[in-house]
Tab-separated table of C-alpha atoms in Angstrom:
chain	number	residue	atom	x	y	z
A	1	ALA	CA	86.055	122.626	83.981
A	2	GLU	CA	89.363	120.952	83.192
A	3	MET	CA	87.694	117.679	82.117
A	4	ALA	CA	85.161	119.548	79.990
A	5	ALA	CA	88.032	121.400	78.341
A	6	ALA	CA	89.878	118.133	77.803
A	7	ARG	CA	86.810	116.591	76.164
A	8	LEU	CA	86.279	119.592	73.920
A	9	SER	CA	89.897	119.709	72.786
A	10	GLY	CA	89.946	115.968	72.100
A	11	THR	CA	92.860	115.333	74.461
A	12	GLU	CA	90.837	113.146	76.831
A	13	ASN	CA	92.141	109.982	75.197
A	14	ARG	CA	95.701	111.133	75.831
A	15	LEU	CA	95.039	111.558	79.566
A	16	VAL	CA	94.520	107.806	79.972
A	17	SER	CA	96.608	104.948	78.631
A	18	LEU	CA	93.769	102.436	78.525
A	19	PRO	CA	91.408	102.403	75.513
A	20	LEU	CA	88.086	103.996	76.523
A	21	SER	CA	86.174	101.959	73.927
A	22	ARG	CA	87.283	98.680	75.552
A	23	ILE	CA	86.396	99.955	79.018
A	24	ARG	CA	82.954	100.994	77.746
A	25	VAL	CA	82.436	97.429	76.393
A	26	ILE	CA	83.447	95.935	79.763
A	27	MET	CA	81.173	98.346	81.675
A	28	LYS	CA	78.238	97.613	79.338
A	29	SER	CA	78.708	93.870	79.905
A	30	SER	CA	77.167	94.384	83.347
A	31	PRO	CA	73.373	93.876	83.190
A	32	GLU	CA	72.786	96.781	85.627
A	33	VAL	CA	74.437	99.283	83.280
A	34	SER	CA	72.217	100.844	80.650
A	35	SER	CA	74.055	104.028	79.712
A	36	ILE	CA	77.523	105.299	80.539
A	37	ASN	CA	78.213	108.937	81.259
A	38	GLN	CA	81.370	110.139	79.477
A	39	ASP	CA	82.891	111.451	82.726
A	40	ALA	CA	82.156	108.145	84.498
A	41	LEU	CA	83.865	106.291	81.653
A	42	PHE	CA	86.922	108.543	81.831
A	43	LEU	CA	87.151	108.311	85.634
A	44	THR	CA	86.789	104.524	85.575
A	45	ALA	CA	89.582	104.310	83.007
A	46	LYS	CA	91.827	106.634	85.021
A	47	ALA	CA	91.104	104.833	88.318
A	48	THR	CA	91.853	101.467	86.684
A	49	GLU	CA	95.090	102.804	85.264
A	50	LEU	CA	96.182	104.187	88.647
A	51	PHE	CA	95.238	100.924	90.366
A	52	VAL	CA	97.283	98.846	87.922
A	53	GLN	CA	100.240	101.226	88.369
A	54	TYR	CA	99.943	100.920	92.152
A	55	LEU	CA	99.715	97.115	92.011
A	56	ALA	CA	102.731	96.923	89.695
A	57	THR	CA	104.832	99.380	91.715
A	58	TYR	CA	103.991	97.711	95.032
A	59	SER	CA	104.713	94.242	93.612
A	60	TYR	CA	108.006	95.395	92.115
A	61	LYS	CA	109.189	97.090	95.317
A	62	HIS	CA	108.224	94.162	97.545
A	63	GLY	CA	109.124	91.352	95.147
A	64	ARG	CA	112.278	89.683	93.959
A	65	GLY	CA	111.994	91.214	90.496
A	66	LYS	CA	114.120	94.131	91.682
A	67	GLU	CA	117.148	91.858	91.613
A	68	LYS	CA	116.597	91.219	87.900
A	69	ASN	CA	115.184	94.710	87.292
A	70	ALA	CA	111.919	93.085	86.174
A	71	LEU	CA	108.375	92.632	87.454
A	72	THR	CA	107.433	88.946	87.472
A	73	TYR	CA	104.147	87.075	87.734
A	74	THR	CA	105.451	85.599	90.989
A	75	ASP	CA	105.834	89.130	92.400
A	76	LEU	CA	102.203	89.909	91.493
A	77	SER	CA	100.802	86.653	92.915
A	78	HIS	CA	102.847	87.100	96.092
A	79	THR	CA	101.356	90.594	96.509
A	80	ALA	CA	97.823	89.222	96.016
A	81	GLU	CA	98.496	86.558	98.626
A	82	GLU	CA	100.357	88.610	101.247
A	83	CYS	CA	99.044	92.177	101.046
A	84	GLU	CA	95.590	92.698	102.564
A	85	THR	CA	94.775	95.485	100.081
A	86	PHE	CA	95.204	93.127	97.141
A	87	GLN	CA	93.851	89.869	98.616
A	88	PHE	CA	90.684	90.149	96.534
A	89	LEU	CA	92.921	89.386	93.522
A	90	ALA	CA	94.144	86.052	94.923
A	91	ASP	CA	91.813	84.043	92.639
A	92	ILE	CA	92.846	86.072	89.591
A	93	LEU	CA	96.582	85.940	90.375
A	94	PRO	CA	97.023	82.484	91.911
A	95	LYS	CA	100.419	81.231	92.973
A	96	LYS	CA	101.982	79.126	90.206
A	97	ILE	CA	102.393	75.473	91.097
A	98	LEU	CA	103.505	72.502	89.046
A	99	ALA	CA	100.730	70.346	87.601
A	100	SER	CA	102.242	67.289	89.325
A	101	LYS	CA	102.068	69.061	92.689
A	102	TYR	CA	98.437	70.078	92.025
A	103	LEU	CA	97.470	66.502	91.150
A	104	LYS	CA	99.082	65.279	94.390
A	105	MET	CA	97.062	67.892	96.314
A	106	LEU	CA	93.842	66.662	94.654
A	107	GLU	CA	94.688	63.052	95.529
A	108	LYS	CA	95.380	64.007	99.144
A	109	GLU	CA	92.051	65.893	99.349
A	110	LYS	CA	90.238	62.817	98.037
A	111	ARG	CA	91.994	60.549	100.537
A	112	ASP	CA	91.225	62.932	103.405
A	113	GLY	CA	87.552	62.978	102.392
A	114	GLU	CA	87.471	66.713	101.729
A	115	VAL	CA	86.014	66.201	98.261
A	116	LYS	CA	82.826	64.386	99.335
A	117	GLU	CA	80.582	65.534	96.464
A	118	ASP	CA	82.304	63.118	94.052
A	119	ASP	CA	82.285	60.219	96.539
A	120	ASP	CA	78.635	60.433	97.701
A	121	GLU	CA	77.047	58.225	95.032
A	122	GLY	CA	77.300	54.795	96.694
A	123	GLU	CA	77.618	55.859	100.337
A	124	GLU	CA	74.201	56.531	101.844
A	125	GLU	CA	75.477	55.937	105.393
A	126	GLU	CA	77.730	59.001	105.209
A	127	ASP	CA	74.914	61.149	103.825
A	128	GLU	CA	72.808	60.531	106.931
A	129	ASP	CA	75.648	61.695	109.216
A	130	GLU	CA	76.233	64.993	107.394
């Protein structure tokens, strides 16, 4: 009854910080979604907002940003890497590394033969062993 009252009084938008129109666009971008119930839209927005707050709070409390009284990207990526709850975000919040370090890692992978797809062209012998 409370949500129906909120919708009728037009205060629903004030109950969430995220723009419902943008969330509707994101939800509709999924091919399985044909129509979006207003309550489902509101609950998705609220759940997303609470999740982001939880991620930020957790990262701030467990990160080094506290020292500077700031939440840093490093705090967020560390949370994604270390906390099991947030590990699904590891690809979205990767640890920052220098480009030079990344290039060295790629070179090492090539030398160690881990990147075989690129090296297969003239090496039929190896293909037979795989």
